[in-house]
XYZ file of C-alpha atoms in Angstrom:
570
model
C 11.421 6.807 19.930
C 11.811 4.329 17.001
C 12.468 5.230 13.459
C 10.422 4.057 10.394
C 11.292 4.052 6.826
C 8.095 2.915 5.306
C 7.610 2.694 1.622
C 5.199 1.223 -0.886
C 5.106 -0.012 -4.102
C 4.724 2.863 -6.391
C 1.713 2.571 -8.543
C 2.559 2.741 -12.867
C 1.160 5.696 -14.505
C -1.144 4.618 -17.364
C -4.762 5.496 -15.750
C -6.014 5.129 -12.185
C -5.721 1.760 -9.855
C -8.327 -0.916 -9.199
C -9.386 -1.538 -5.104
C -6.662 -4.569 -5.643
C -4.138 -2.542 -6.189
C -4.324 -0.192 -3.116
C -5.099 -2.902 -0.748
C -1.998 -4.556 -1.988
C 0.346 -1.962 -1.456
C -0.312 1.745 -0.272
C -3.309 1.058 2.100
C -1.957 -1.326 4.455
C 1.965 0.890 4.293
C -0.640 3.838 5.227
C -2.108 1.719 8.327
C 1.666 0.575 9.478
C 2.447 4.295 9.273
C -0.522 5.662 10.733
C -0.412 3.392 13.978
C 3.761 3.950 14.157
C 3.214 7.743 14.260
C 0.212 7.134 16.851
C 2.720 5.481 19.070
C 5.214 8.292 19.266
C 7.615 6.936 16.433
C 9.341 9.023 13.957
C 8.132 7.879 10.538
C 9.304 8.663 7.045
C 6.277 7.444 4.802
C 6.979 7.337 1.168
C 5.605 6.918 -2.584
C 6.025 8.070 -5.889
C 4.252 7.499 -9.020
C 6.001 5.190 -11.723
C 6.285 6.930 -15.335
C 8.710 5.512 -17.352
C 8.668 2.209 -20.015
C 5.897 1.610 -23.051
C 3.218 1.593 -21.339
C 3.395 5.128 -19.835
C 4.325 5.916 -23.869
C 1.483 3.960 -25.371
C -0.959 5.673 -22.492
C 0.128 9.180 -23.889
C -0.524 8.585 -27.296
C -3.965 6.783 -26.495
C -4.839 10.222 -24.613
C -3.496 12.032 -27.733
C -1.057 14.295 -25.430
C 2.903 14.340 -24.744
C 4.245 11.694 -22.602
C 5.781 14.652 -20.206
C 2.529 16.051 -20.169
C 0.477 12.749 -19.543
C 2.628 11.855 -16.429
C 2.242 15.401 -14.516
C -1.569 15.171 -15.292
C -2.088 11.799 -13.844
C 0.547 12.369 -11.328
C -1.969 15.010 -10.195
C -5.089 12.908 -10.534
C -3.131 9.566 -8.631
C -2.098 12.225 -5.993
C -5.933 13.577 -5.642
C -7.446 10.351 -5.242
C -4.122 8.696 -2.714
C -5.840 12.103 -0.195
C -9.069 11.281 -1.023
C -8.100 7.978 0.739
C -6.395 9.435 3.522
C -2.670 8.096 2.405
C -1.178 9.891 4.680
C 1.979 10.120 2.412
C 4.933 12.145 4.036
C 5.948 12.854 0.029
C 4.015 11.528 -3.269
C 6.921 11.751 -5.872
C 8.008 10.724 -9.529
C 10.191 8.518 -10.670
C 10.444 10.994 -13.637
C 12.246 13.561 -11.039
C 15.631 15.004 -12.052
C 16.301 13.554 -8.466
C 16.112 9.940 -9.822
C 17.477 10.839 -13.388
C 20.688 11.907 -11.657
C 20.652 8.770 -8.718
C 19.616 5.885 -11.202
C 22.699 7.383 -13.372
C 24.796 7.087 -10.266
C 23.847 3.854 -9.324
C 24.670 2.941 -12.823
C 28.161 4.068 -13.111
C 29.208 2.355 -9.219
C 27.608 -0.827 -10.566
C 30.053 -0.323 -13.355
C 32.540 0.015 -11.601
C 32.594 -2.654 -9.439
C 32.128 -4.877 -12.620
C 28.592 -5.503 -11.949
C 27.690 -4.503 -15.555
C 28.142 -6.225 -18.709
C 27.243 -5.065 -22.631
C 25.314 -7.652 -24.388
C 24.601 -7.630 -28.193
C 21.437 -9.248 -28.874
C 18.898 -9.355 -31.428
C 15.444 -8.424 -30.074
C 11.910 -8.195 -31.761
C 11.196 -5.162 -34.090
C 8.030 -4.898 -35.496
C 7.675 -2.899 -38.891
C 4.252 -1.778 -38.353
C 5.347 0.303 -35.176
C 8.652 1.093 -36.600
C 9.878 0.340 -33.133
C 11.757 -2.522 -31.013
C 9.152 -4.053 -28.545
C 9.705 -4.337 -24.956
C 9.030 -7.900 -24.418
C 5.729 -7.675 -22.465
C 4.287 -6.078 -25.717
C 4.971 -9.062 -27.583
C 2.189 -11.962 -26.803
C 1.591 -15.387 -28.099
C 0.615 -18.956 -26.916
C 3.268 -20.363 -24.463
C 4.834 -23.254 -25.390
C 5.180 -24.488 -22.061
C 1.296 -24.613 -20.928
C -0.256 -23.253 -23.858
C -1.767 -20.094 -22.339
C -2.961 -18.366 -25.197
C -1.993 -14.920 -24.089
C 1.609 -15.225 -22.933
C 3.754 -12.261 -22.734
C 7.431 -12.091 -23.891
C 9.217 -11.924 -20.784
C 6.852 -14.199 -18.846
C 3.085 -16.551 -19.068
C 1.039 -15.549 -16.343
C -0.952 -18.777 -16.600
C 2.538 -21.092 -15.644
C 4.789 -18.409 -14.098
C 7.672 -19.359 -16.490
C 10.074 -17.116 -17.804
C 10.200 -16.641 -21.131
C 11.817 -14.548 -24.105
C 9.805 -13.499 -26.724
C 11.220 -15.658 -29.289
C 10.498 -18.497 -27.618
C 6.582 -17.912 -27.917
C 4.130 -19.772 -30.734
C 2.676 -17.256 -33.484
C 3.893 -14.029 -31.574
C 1.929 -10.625 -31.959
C 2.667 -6.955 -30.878
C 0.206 -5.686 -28.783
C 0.194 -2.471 -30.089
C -0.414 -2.659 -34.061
C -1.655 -6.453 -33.491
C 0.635 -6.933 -36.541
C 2.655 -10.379 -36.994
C 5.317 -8.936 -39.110
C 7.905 -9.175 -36.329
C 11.526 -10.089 -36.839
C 14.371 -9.974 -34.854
C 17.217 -7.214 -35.230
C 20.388 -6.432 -33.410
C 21.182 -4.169 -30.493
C 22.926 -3.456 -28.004
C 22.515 -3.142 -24.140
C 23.644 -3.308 -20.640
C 22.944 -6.360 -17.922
C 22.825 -6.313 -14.091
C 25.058 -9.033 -13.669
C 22.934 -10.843 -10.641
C 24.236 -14.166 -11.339
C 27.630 -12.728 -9.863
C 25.828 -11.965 -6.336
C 23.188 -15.224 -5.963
C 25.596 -16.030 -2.951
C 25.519 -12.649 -1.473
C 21.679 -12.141 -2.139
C 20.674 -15.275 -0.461
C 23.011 -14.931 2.320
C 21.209 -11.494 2.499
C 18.015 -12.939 2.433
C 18.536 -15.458 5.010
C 19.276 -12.747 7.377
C 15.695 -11.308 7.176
C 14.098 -12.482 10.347
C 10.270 -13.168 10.137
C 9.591 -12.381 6.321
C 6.154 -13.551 5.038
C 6.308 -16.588 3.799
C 5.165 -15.529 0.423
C 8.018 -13.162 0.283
C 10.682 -15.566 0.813
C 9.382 -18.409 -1.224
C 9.298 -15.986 -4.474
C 12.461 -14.884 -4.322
C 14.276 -18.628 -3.215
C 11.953 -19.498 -6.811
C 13.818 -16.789 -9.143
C 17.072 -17.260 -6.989
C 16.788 -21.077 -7.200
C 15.084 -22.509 -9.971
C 16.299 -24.111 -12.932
C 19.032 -22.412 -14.110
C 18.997 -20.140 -10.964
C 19.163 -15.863 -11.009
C 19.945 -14.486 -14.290
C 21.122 -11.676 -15.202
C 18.522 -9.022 -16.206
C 19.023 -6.081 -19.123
C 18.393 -2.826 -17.746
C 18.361 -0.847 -20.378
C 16.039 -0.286 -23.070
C 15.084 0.941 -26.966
C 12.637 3.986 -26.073
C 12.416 7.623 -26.065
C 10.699 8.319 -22.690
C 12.540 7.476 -20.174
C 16.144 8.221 -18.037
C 19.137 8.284 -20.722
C 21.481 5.995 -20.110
C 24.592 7.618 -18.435
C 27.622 6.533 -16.205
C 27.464 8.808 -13.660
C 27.734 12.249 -15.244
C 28.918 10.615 -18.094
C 28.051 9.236 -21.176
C 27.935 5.982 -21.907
C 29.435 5.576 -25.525
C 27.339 2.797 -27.547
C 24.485 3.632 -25.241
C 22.958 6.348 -27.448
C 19.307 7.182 -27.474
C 18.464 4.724 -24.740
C 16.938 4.175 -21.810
C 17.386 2.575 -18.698
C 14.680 -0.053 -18.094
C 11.789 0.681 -15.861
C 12.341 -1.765 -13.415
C 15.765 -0.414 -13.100
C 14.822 3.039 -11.852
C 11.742 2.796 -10.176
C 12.983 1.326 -6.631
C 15.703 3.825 -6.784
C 13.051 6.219 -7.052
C 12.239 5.196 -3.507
C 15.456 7.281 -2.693
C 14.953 9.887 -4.715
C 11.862 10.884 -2.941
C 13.184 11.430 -0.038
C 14.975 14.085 -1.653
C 12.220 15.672 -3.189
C 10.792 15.753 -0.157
C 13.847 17.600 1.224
C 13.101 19.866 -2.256
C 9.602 20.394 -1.120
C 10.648 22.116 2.115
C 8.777 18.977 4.052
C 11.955 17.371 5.546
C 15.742 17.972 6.347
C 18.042 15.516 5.966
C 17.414 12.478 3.345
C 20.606 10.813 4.500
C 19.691 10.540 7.707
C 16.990 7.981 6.435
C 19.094 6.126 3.933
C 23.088 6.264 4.360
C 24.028 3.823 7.452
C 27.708 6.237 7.540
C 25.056 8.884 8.232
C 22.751 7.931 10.695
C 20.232 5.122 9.168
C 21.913 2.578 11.263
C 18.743 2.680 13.406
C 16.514 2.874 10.752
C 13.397 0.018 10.571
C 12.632 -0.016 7.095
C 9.422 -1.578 5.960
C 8.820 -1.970 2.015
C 4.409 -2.983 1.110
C 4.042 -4.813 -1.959
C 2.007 -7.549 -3.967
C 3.572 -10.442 -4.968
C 3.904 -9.499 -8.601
C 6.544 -6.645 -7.218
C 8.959 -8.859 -4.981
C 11.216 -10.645 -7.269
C 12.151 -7.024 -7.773
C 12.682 -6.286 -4.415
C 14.270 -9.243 -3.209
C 16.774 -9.519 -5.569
C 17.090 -6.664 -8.259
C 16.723 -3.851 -6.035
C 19.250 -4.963 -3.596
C 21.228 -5.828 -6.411
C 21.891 -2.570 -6.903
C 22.286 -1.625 -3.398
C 24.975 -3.974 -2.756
C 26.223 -3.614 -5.493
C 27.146 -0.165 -5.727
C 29.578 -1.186 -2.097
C 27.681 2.226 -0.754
C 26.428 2.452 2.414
C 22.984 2.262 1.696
C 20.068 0.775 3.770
C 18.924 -2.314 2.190
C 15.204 -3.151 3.645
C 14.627 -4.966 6.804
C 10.833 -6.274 6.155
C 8.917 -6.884 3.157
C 5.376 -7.370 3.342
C 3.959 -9.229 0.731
C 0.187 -9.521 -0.578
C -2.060 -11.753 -2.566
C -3.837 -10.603 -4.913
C -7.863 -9.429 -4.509
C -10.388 -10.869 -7.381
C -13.472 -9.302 -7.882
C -16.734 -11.042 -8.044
C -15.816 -14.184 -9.122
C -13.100 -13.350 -11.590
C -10.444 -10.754 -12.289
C -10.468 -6.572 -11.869
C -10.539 -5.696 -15.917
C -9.607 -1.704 -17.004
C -10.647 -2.593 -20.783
C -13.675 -3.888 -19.216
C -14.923 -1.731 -16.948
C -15.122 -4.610 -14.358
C -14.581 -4.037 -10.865
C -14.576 -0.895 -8.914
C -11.244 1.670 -9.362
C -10.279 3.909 -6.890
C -11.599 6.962 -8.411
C -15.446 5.034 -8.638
C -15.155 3.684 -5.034
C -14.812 7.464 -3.422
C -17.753 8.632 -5.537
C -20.018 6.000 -4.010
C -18.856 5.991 -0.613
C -16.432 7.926 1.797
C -12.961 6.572 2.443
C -13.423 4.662 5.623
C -15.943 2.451 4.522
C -13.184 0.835 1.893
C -10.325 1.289 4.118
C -12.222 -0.999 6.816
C -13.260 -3.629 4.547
C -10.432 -3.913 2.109
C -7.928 -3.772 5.360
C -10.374 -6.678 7.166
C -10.278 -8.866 4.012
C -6.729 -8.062 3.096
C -4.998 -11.075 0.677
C -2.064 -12.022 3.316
C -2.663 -15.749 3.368
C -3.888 -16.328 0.136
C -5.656 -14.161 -2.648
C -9.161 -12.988 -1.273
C -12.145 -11.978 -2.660
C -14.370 -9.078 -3.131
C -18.213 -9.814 -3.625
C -20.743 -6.933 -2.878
C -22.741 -8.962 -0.429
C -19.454 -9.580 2.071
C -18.704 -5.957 1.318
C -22.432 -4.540 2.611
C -22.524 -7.464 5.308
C -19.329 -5.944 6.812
C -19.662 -2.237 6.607
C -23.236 -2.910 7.844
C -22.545 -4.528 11.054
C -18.906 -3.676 11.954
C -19.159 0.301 10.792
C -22.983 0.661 11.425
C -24.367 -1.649 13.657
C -20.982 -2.515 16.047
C -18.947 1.158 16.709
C -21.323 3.509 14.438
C -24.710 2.483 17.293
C -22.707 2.422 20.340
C -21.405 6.112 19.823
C -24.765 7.423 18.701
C -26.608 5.182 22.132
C -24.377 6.938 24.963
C -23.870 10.465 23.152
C -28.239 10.359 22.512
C -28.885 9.055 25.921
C -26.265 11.216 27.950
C -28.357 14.252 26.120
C -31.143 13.652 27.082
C -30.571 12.527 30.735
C -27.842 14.659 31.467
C -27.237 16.977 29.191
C -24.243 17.753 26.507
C -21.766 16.919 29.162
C -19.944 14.073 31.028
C -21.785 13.582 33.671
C -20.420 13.474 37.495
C -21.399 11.294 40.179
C -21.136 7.840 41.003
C -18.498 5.712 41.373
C -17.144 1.963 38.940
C -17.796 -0.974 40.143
C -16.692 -4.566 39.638
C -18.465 -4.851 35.937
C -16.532 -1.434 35.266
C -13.080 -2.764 36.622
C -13.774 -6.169 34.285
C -14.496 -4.266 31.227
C -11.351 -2.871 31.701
C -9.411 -5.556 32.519
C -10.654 -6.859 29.409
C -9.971 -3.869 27.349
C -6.476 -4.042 28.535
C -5.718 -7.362 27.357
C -7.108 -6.654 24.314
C -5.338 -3.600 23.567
C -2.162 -5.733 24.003
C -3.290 -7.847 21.546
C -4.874 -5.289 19.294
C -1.304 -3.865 19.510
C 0.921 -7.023 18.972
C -0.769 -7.570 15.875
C -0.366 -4.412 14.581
C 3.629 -4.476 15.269
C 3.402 -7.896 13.452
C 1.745 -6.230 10.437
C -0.624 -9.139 10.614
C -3.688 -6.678 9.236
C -6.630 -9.037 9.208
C -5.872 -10.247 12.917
C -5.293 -6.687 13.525
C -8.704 -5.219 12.270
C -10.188 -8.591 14.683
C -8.648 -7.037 17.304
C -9.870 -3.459 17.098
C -13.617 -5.121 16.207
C -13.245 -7.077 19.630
C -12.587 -3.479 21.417
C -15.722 -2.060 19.610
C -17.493 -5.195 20.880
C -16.736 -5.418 24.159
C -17.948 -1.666 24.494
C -21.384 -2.623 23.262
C -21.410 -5.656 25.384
C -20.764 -3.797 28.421
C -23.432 -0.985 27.720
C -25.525 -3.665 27.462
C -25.139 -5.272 30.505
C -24.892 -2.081 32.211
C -28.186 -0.620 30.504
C -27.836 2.931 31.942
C -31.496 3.323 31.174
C -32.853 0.746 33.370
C -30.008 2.133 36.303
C -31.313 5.715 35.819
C -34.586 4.941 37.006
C -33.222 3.906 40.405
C -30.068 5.260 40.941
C -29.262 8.303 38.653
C -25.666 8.299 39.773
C -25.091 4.993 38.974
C -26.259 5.531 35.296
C -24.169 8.641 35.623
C -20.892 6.436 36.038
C -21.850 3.980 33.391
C -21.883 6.618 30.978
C -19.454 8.839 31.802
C -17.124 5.296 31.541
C -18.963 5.029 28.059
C -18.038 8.429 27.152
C -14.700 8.081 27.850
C -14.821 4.869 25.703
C -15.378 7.325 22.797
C -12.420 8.898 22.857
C -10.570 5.545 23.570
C -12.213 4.264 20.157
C -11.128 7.340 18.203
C -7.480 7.040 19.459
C -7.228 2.976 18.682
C -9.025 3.496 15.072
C -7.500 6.015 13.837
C -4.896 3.866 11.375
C -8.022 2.104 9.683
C -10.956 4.912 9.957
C -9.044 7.935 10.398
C -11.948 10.290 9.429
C -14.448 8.864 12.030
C -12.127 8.279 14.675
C -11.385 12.574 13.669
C -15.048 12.738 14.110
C -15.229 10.551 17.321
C -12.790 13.091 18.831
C -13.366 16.574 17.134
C -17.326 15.831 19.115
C -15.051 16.050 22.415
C -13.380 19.612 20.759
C -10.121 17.376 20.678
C -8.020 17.934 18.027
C -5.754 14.622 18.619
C -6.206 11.861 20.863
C -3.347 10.210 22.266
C -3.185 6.559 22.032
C -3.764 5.019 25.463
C -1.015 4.126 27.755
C -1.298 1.719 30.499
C -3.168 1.663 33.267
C -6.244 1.738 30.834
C -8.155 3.146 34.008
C -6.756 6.156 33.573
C -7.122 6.535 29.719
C -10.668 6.053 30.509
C -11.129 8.527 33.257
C -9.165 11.408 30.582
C -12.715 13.050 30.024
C -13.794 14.740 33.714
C -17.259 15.556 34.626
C -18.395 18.599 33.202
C -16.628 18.051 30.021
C -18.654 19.286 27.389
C -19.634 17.262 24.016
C -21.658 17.157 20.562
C -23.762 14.504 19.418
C -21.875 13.255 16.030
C -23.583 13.343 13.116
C -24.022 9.105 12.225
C -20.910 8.177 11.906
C -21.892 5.583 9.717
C -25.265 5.018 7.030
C -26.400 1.082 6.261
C -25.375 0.276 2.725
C -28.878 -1.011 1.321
C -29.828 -3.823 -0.736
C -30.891 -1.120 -3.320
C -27.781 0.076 -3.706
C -25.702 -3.071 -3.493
C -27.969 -4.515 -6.238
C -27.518 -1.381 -8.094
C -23.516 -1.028 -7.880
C -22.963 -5.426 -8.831
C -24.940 -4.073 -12.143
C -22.918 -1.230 -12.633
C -19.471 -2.670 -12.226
C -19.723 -6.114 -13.365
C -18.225 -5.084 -16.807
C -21.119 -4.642 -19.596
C -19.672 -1.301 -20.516
């Protein structure tokens, strides 16, 4: 039995996620887990919610309510909606936990020690209208290397480059919108990542088989033009972890923070202590200290590609930093990003559907199979409603939904509610399986490979080459001739059933619960080689329901309806 450390990016606090989002980051971690736990493996499956930096600050006041208060509600709501998708988290925590207050603190005063830290006085923007330094991504203005008119202080998204705010034409804070900005001085600390380039890329080179989008953003930040800089990691704000050495304080350091990006991965770390905390676990260490056991540990990190700069470079920064023995990630997968109808997802705009929307239109599974079948591995990908009712429609429906509801309907009323006996396979039953066995193993290879798309191909070509046997078969036309014969066909079909629910169960885990709960089977084993006897499991006489349809036909009424709704007029 393997071991998995699994975590995914951990979603920022200020409102609830866009369909982009989750397929970027917690859906596909929750398929990887899903199928590692199907195969027997120990997994440790972990995310948090984000909650420190301006933005969670700027959220609260929008909502008129405490910051404190703001991040346990919509810790609350982020949680509710992660179940309504069937995450199957092993702990949802925050990076706001004492737990992380005390470990970021910790990392903090090692990477001091070992030199890793440096004070910097520097003059950064203050604007009088919010009485307040601003965080450079609250500072826009045209770039002066493209001209992208909405270029943030730390970096344009139109060009990529880095920038600092003063470097930006006619700058403005994005909170007041005032241009009364000047630059004042203070005082903070710097990961010194320039010092470890060597170590990082050595590091990195070791990773066997990362995406290629992984490794070609982090050789970018570690490479070009003036190579890895050193990052602050500390910040001017009230919410947020104070900045101590250890247990100590940190003298000059008064009244701040340290910097979002700082904490958060840590916080990856910290949850596995809350989960301890929660009574869920035993045993963090076990998962994260190499001098205590997670030397065998395969951890896999899920992100999109806006996330792995930091966890390429700044993350395990820290980790190697600190000269701990901490495990440092074996596998990042990385992710495109998903567009929406032509264009961008847009909160201020109401354009595009948000995770909250999605489950109030349709159940879970119908998402989780089409954002996991169009995931953005290769390149960013695109969600239209037509693809989206074109898919569900004849993979859910028309594919696995029919061939469940043709055997369960016609067993009924030929044999009754129960497998039936009699009969013997033949040569078309020995190919089918043949074929299912090869494609299992390929279903299965994929899945290792976290190659999702190919994956979900896979599983469809299982689904298909059930229907295509049924087909051939056509029990209906045997019955009239030779009952038994019609008997073995769908007791083989049957069988099938429960085969499906066991080998869908990481992308549609409430109808593959369905598939098997209208057997009275509570779990369903994934199927071990030979096949032939997976697919004998169900005897004669075993007794069944007919599901209820396990999936509707999304309608041109509806899809019509829903492109109106969220194409961002409100």
């Amino acid at each position: 039995m393997a071991r998995h450390l699994i975590t995914s990016a951990i979603p920022y606090i200020n409102g609830i996620k866009h369909l982009g989002n989750l397929v970027g980051s917690q859906l596909p971690a929750d398929l990887y887990a899903r199928y590692q736990r199907a195969r027997g493996h120990e997994v440790l499956f972990l995310c948090a919610t984000d909650e420190h930096g301006t933005p969670a600050e700027l959220a609260a006041a929008k909502a008129g309510k405490p910051v404190a208060e703001y991040c346990a509600e919509m810790h609350e709501v982020q949680a509710r909606i992660a179940e309504g998708f069937r995450l199957s988290f092993d702990h949802f925590g925050r990076s706001s936990s004492d737990r992380n207050h005390a470990l970021t603190q910790h990392f903090a005063g090692r990477l001091a020690e070992t030199g890793l830290i440096r004070e910097v006085s520097e003059t950064q923007m203050y604007s009088h209208a919010d009485g307040r330094f601003l965080p450079d991504r609250y500072i826009e203005g045209t770039c002066p290397n493209c001209g992208f008119d909405s270029a943030r202080g730390d970096q344009c998204d139109n060009c990529t480059k880095q920038l600092d705010p003063v470097d930006l034409i006619n700058p403005h804070s994005t909170i007041s919108g005032s241009t009364e900005l000047e630059m004042r001085e203070t005082k903070h600390l710097y990961l010194c990542q320039s010092k470890m380039k060597d170590e990082l890329e050595e590091w990195i080179d070791t990773r066997d088989g990362w995406p290629v989008l992984t490794t070609s953003i982090a050789k970018k930040w570690l490479n070009d033009g003036d190579g890895l800089q050193d990052r602050g990691i500390t910040r001017d704000l009230d919410w947020g972890i104070p900045v101590k050495k250890g247990n100590e304080d940190w003298p000059g350091m008064e009244g701040k923070v340290f910097y979002v990006w700082f904490d958060a991965p840590i916080e990856y770390i910290a949850c596995s202590q809350e989960w301890v905390d929660a009574g869920k676990g035993a045993d963090w260490e076990r998962w994260w200290r190499t001098d205590k056991g997670a030397d065998d540990v395969t951890y896999t990190q899920f992100m999109g590609k806006d996330n792995v700069p930091f966890h390429t470079l700044g993350f395990p920064a820290t980790i190697l930093g600190s000269g701990e023995p901490w495990k440092l990630v074996d596998y990042i997968k990385s992710f495109n990003y998903l567009n929406y109808e032509g264009g961008q997802f847009s909160t201020s705009r109401g354009r595009g559907v948000f995770m909250d929307q999605a489950l109030e239109i349709l159940p879970a599974d119908y998402w989780r199979w089409w954002l996991l079948s169009h995931a953005p591995e290769s390149s960013d990908a695109e969600f239209t409603w037509e693809n989206f009712q074109a898919s569900v429609n004849k993979d859910l429906a028309d594919v696995l939904g029919n061939f469940v509801s043709r055997v369960t309907k016609f067993c009924r009323s030929k044999f009754g509610e129960e497998v039936p006996e009699g009969g013997s396979y033949g040569p078309q039953e020995e190919a089918l399986i043949a074929d299912l066995e090869a494609r299992l193993a390929a279903y299965e290879t994929q899945m290792e490979a976290m190659e999702v798309r190919k994956a979900s191909q896979e599983l469809r070509a299982l689904w298909v080459a059930g229907n295509e046997y049924l087909q051939s078969a056509a029990p209906w036309a045997a019955f009239k001739e030779d009952p038994e014969r019609a008997a073995a066909i769908v007791r083989l079909s049957l069988n099938l059933i429960r085969f499906y629910a066991a080998v869908s169960s990481p992308f549609i885990p409430d109808a593959s619960a369905q598939m098997a709960q209208a057997f009275g089977l509570e779990t369903v084993d994934w199927p071990k080689a030979p096949l032939s006897e997976a697919l004998s499991t169900l005897p004669a006489g075993h007794t069944f329901t007919v599901p209820e349809n396990l999936f509707r036909k999304v309608t041109d009424e509806e899809t019509a309806d829903w492109q109106e709704r969220y194409s961002g007029t409100r």
